[in-house]
Coordinates of C-alpha atoms in Angstrom, one line a residue:
M1 CA -20.8 -33.4 -8.5
K2 CA -23.0 -35.5 -10.6
K3 CA -26.6 -34.3 -10.9
T4 CA -29.4 -36.8 -11.0
E5 CA -30.9 -37.3 -14.4
F6 CA -34.6 -36.5 -14.1
S7 CA -36.4 -36.3 -17.4
L8 CA -39.3 -37.8 -19.3
K9 CA -36.8 -39.9 -21.3
G10 CA -34.9 -40.9 -18.2
L11 CA -38.0 -42.2 -16.5
R12 CA -39.0 -44.1 -19.6
L13 CA -42.7 -43.3 -18.9
K14 CA -43.7 -43.5 -22.5
R15 CA -42.3 -47.0 -22.9
R16 CA -43.9 -48.2 -19.7
M17 CA -47.3 -46.8 -20.7
W18 CA -47.2 -48.7 -24.0
V19 CA -46.4 -51.9 -22.1
A20 CA -49.2 -51.2 -19.6
V21 CA -51.7 -50.6 -22.4
S22 CA -50.6 -53.8 -24.1
L23 CA -51.0 -55.8 -21.0
I24 CA -54.4 -54.3 -20.1
T25 CA -56.0 -54.5 -23.6
L26 CA -54.2 -56.1 -26.5
L27 CA -52.9 -59.3 -24.9
P28 CA -56.1 -60.2 -23.0
L29 CA -58.1 -59.6 -26.2
M30 CA -55.8 -61.8 -28.3
I31 CA -56.2 -64.6 -25.7
L32 CA -59.9 -64.2 -25.7
V33 CA -60.2 -64.2 -29.5
H34 CA -58.0 -67.4 -29.6
Y35 CA -60.3 -69.3 -27.2
F36 CA -63.5 -67.9 -28.6
V37 CA -62.5 -69.1 -32.0
S38 CA -62.0 -72.5 -30.4
F39 CA -65.5 -72.2 -28.9
Y40 CA -64.0 -72.8 -25.5
V41 CA -62.9 -70.6 -22.6
S42 CA -61.1 -72.3 -19.7
I43 CA -60.6 -71.2 -16.1
F44 CA -56.9 -71.3 -16.8
A45 CA -57.3 -68.8 -19.6
I46 CA -59.3 -66.5 -17.4
F47 CA -56.6 -66.7 -14.7
I48 CA -53.9 -65.8 -17.2
I49 CA -55.9 -62.8 -18.5
A50 CA -56.5 -61.6 -14.9
V51 CA -52.8 -61.8 -14.1
I52 CA -51.8 -59.9 -17.3
V53 CA -54.4 -57.2 -16.6
F54 CA -53.2 -56.9 -13.0
L55 CA -49.6 -56.4 -14.2
G56 CA -50.8 -53.8 -16.6
W57 CA -52.6 -51.8 -14.0
W58 CA -49.6 -52.2 -11.6
I59 CA -47.4 -50.5 -14.3
V60 CA -49.9 -47.7 -14.7
F61 CA -49.9 -47.2 -10.9
E62 CA -46.1 -47.0 -11.0
V63 CA -46.1 -44.5 -13.8
F64 CA -48.6 -42.2 -12.1
S65 CA -46.8 -42.5 -8.8
S66 CA -43.7 -41.1 -10.5
I67 CA -45.7 -38.2 -11.9
I68 CA -47.3 -37.5 -8.6
K69 CA -44.0 -37.4 -6.8
I70 CA -42.6 -35.0 -9.3
H71 CA -45.8 -32.8 -9.1
T72 CA -45.5 -32.7 -5.3
K73 CA -41.9 -31.5 -5.5
F74 CA -42.8 -29.1 -8.3
Q75 CA -45.4 -27.4 -6.1
K76 CA -42.6 -26.6 -3.6
A77 CA -40.3 -25.2 -6.2
P78 CA -39.5 -21.4 -6.3
W79 CA -40.5 -20.5 -9.8
Q80 CA -39.2 -17.4 -11.5
A81 CA -41.3 -15.1 -13.7
K82 CA -39.6 -16.3 -16.9
E83 CA -40.1 -20.0 -16.0
K84 CA -43.8 -19.3 -15.3
E85 CA -44.2 -17.6 -18.7
A86 CA -42.5 -20.6 -20.3
L87 CA -45.0 -23.0 -18.7
E88 CA -47.9 -20.9 -19.7
A89 CA -46.6 -20.7 -23.3
K90 CA -46.6 -24.5 -23.5
G91 CA -50.3 -24.7 -22.5
G92 CA -53.4 -23.7 -24.4
E93 CA -54.5 -25.4 -27.7
N94 CA -51.2 -27.3 -28.1
E95 CA -51.2 -28.7 -24.6
A96 CA -51.3 -32.3 -25.7
E97 CA -48.5 -31.9 -28.2
N98 CA -46.3 -30.1 -25.7
L99 CA -47.0 -32.4 -22.8
G100 CA -43.6 -34.0 -23.0
E101 CA -41.8 -30.7 -23.1
I102 CA -43.8 -29.4 -20.2
F103 CA -43.0 -32.5 -18.2
N104 CA -39.3 -32.1 -18.9
L105 CA -39.4 -28.5 -17.8
L106 CA -41.0 -29.5 -14.5
T107 CA -38.6 -32.4 -13.9
K108 CA -35.6 -30.1 -14.6
K109 CA -36.9 -27.8 -11.9
V110 CA -37.3 -30.7 -9.5
G111 CA -33.7 -31.7 -10.3
D112 CA -32.6 -28.2 -9.3
L113 CA -34.2 -28.7 -5.9
E114 CA -31.6 -31.4 -5.1
I115 CA -28.9 -28.7 -5.1
I116 CA -30.7 -25.4 -4.3
D117 CA -32.3 -24.3 -1.1
P118 CA -35.9 -23.4 -2.2
L119 CA -36.3 -20.4 0.1
T120 CA -33.1 -18.6 -0.5
G121 CA -31.9 -19.8 -3.9
L122 CA -28.5 -20.6 -2.4
Y123 CA -26.7 -24.0 -2.5
N124 CA -28.0 -26.3 0.2
E125 CA -25.6 -27.6 2.9
K126 CA -24.7 -30.8 1.1
V127 CA -23.8 -29.1 -2.2
F128 CA -22.0 -26.2 -0.4
L129 CA -19.8 -28.7 1.4
A130 CA -19.0 -30.4 -1.9
K131 CA -18.1 -27.0 -3.4
L132 CA -15.9 -26.2 -0.4
E133 CA -14.1 -29.5 -0.7
E134 CA -13.4 -28.8 -4.4
E135 CA -12.0 -25.3 -3.6
I136 CA -9.8 -26.7 -0.8
K137 CA -8.3 -29.3 -3.1
R138 CA -7.7 -26.7 -5.8
A139 CA -6.1 -24.3 -3.3
T140 CA -3.9 -27.2 -2.0
V141 CA -2.7 -28.0 -5.6
Y142 CA -1.9 -24.3 -6.4
Q143 CA -0.7 -23.6 -2.8
R144 CA -3.2 -20.8 -2.3
P145 CA -5.4 -20.1 0.7
C146 CA -9.1 -20.9 0.9
G147 CA -11.2 -19.0 3.4
L148 CA -14.6 -19.8 4.8
L149 CA -16.9 -17.2 6.3
A150 CA -20.0 -18.3 8.4
A151 CA -22.7 -15.8 9.2
E152 CA -25.4 -16.6 11.8
I153 CA -28.5 -14.5 12.0
N154 CA -29.2 -14.2 15.8
N155 CA -32.8 -14.6 16.9
Y156 CA -33.9 -15.6 13.4
K157 CA -36.3 -18.2 14.9
A158 CA -37.8 -15.5 17.1
Y159 CA -38.2 -13.3 14.0
E160 CA -39.9 -16.2 12.2
E161 CA -42.2 -17.0 15.1
G162 CA -43.1 -13.4 15.6
T163 CA -41.9 -13.1 19.2
E164 CA -39.3 -10.7 18.0
A165 CA -39.5 -8.9 14.7
P166 CA -37.1 -7.0 12.5
F167 CA -40.0 -4.5 12.2
D168 CA -43.3 -4.3 14.0
C169 CA -45.7 -6.9 12.6
A170 CA -48.7 -4.7 13.3
Q171 CA -47.3 -1.4 12.0
G172 CA -44.9 -2.7 9.3
K173 CA -42.1 -0.4 10.5
Q174 CA -39.6 0.1 13.3
N175 CA -40.8 1.3 16.7
S176 CA -39.9 4.8 17.7
K177 CA -36.7 3.8 19.5
G178 CA -35.4 1.8 16.6
T179 CA -35.2 -1.4 18.7
K180 CA -36.6 -4.9 18.3
V181 CA -40.3 -5.1 18.9
K182 CA -41.3 -7.9 21.2
R183 CA -44.8 -9.1 20.9
K184 CA -47.0 -12.2 21.4
I185 CA -48.8 -14.0 18.6
E186 CA -52.5 -14.2 19.2
Y187 CA -54.1 -15.1 15.9
A188 CA -53.3 -17.5 13.1
H189 CA -53.1 -14.8 10.5
E190 CA -50.5 -13.0 12.6
E191 CA -48.4 -16.2 12.7
D192 CA -48.5 -16.5 8.9
K193 CA -47.5 -12.9 8.6
A194 CA -44.6 -13.3 11.1
V195 CA -43.3 -16.3 9.1
A196 CA -43.5 -14.3 5.9
Q197 CA -41.6 -11.4 7.5
G198 CA -39.0 -13.7 8.9
E199 CA -38.4 -15.1 5.4
K200 CA -38.3 -11.6 3.9
F201 CA -35.8 -10.6 6.5
L202 CA -33.6 -13.6 5.7
K203 CA -33.8 -12.9 1.9
K204 CA -32.9 -9.3 2.5
T205 CA -29.9 -10.3 4.5
I206 CA -28.7 -12.7 1.8
E207 CA -29.2 -10.1 -0.9
V208 CA -26.9 -7.7 1.0
L209 CA -24.3 -10.4 1.5
K210 CA -24.3 -11.5 -2.2
D211 CA -24.0 -7.9 -3.4
N212 CA -20.9 -7.3 -1.3
V213 CA -18.8 -10.3 -2.1
R214 CA -17.0 -11.2 -5.3
D215 CA -18.8 -13.0 -8.1
I216 CA -16.4 -16.0 -7.7
D217 CA -17.2 -16.4 -4.1
I218 CA -19.8 -19.1 -3.3
L219 CA -22.7 -18.8 -0.9
G220 CA -24.8 -21.6 0.7
R221 CA -27.4 -22.0 3.4
I222 CA -25.8 -24.3 5.9
Q223 CA -28.6 -24.1 8.5
D224 CA -31.9 -22.3 9.0
N225 CA -30.2 -19.2 10.3
K226 CA -26.6 -19.7 9.1
I227 CA -25.1 -18.7 5.7
G228 CA -21.7 -19.9 4.5
I229 CA -19.5 -18.1 2.1
I230 CA -16.5 -19.6 0.4
L231 CA -13.9 -16.9 0.0
I232 CA -11.7 -18.2 -2.8
E233 CA -8.0 -17.5 -2.4
R234 CA -8.5 -15.4 0.7
N235 CA -6.6 -15.9 3.9
K236 CA -7.9 -15.2 7.4
R237 CA -6.8 -11.6 7.5
Q238 CA -8.6 -10.9 4.2
C239 CA -11.6 -12.8 5.4
L240 CA -11.8 -10.5 8.5
E241 CA -11.6 -7.5 6.2
T242 CA -14.5 -8.9 4.2
V243 CA -16.5 -9.3 7.5
R244 CA -15.9 -5.6 8.3
K245 CA -17.2 -4.6 4.8
L246 CA -20.2 -6.8 5.2
K247 CA -21.2 -5.3 8.6
E248 CA -21.1 -1.8 7.1
A249 CA -23.1 -2.9 4.1
L250 CA -25.7 -4.6 6.3
S251 CA -26.0 -1.5 8.4
I252 CA -26.6 0.7 5.4
G253 CA -28.8 -1.7 3.4
F254 CA -31.3 -2.3 6.2
K255 CA -31.3 1.4 7.2
D256 CA -32.4 2.3 3.7
S257 CA -35.1 -0.3 3.7
G258 CA -36.6 0.9 7.0
Q259 CA -35.8 -2.3 8.8
L260 CA -33.6 -2.9 11.8
T261 CA -30.0 -3.9 11.1
P262 CA -29.9 -7.7 11.7
Q263 CA -27.8 -9.0 14.6
I264 CA -25.3 -11.2 12.8
S265 CA -22.4 -13.1 14.2
F266 CA -19.5 -13.9 11.9
A267 CA -16.8 -16.5 12.0
V268 CA -13.9 -17.1 9.7
A269 CA -11.7 -20.2 9.1
E270 CA -8.8 -20.8 6.7
N271 CA -7.5 -23.9 5.1
P272 CA -5.2 -25.5 6.2
L273 CA -4.8 -23.6 9.5
D274 CA -8.3 -24.4 10.8
G275 CA -8.9 -27.6 8.9
K276 CA -7.7 -29.8 6.1
N277 CA -11.1 -30.6 4.6
A278 CA -14.5 -29.1 4.2
A279 CA -16.0 -30.8 7.3
Q280 CA -13.2 -29.7 9.5
L281 CA -13.3 -26.1 8.2
L282 CA -17.0 -25.8 8.7
E283 CA -16.8 -27.3 12.2
A284 CA -14.1 -24.8 13.1
A285 CA -16.4 -21.9 11.9
R286 CA -19.4 -23.3 13.8
A287 CA -17.3 -23.7 17.0
Q288 CA -16.5 -20.0 16.8
L289 CA -20.1 -19.1 16.4
N290 CA -21.1 -21.2 19.4
Q291 CA -18.5 -19.5 21.7

């Protein structure tokens, strides 16, 4: 899958800025000097200068629009500690000298957002489907199975909205019976806290899933509350065995963290039994979840 080239060089901002500066300053000055030497300035000359200056400012506007778009996406990007340190290291006294390098680092991160889900760090649905299609083709060539596992976190929306919580929003722990705590959001800060807890719950679930599949298996977020896992060279029976192990791991992992074990529904599909391409395989898995 080809990744969009998104860099300072690719955007040609430096060249466009030089053109803009020339149109705004150098060319108008040259025209004025020419006419002043002739001791005559015509309306036509003023019109030409105005058009040139307008084009220059239009190019400047386009340049800064590109930068603003990148900055907007950059603010939504999930930065890691090492990346933040790299950005800070480029600042300070040498900020002007390192501006191009800083910009390239930011645009690289923006490019990553095209394939990565910002919240979970997994592949987004579009890229996940492309990866699944690649694995299906490879499995077909080598006459090997390709399994797909879909996991749906039940009531994730309720967790995120705070009406049901994996642990009590007020106490930060399970209730005495170890069951879901149902509550009503009354204040704005409670809503923010509930959303944060819902995201934390999702990340914890994904962490357990990632730790209990093979390194070669591929995970992706295929919907708000659904995670897909490509189980390479695994048939349906082996996929079901993986489901059993994941359920055990989730029970242990959440018990150790003091949170309720998430209610997760699993579905498995195998190529070519349940579908000959990525879309068919994913549709088969989703149909099982909806039953």
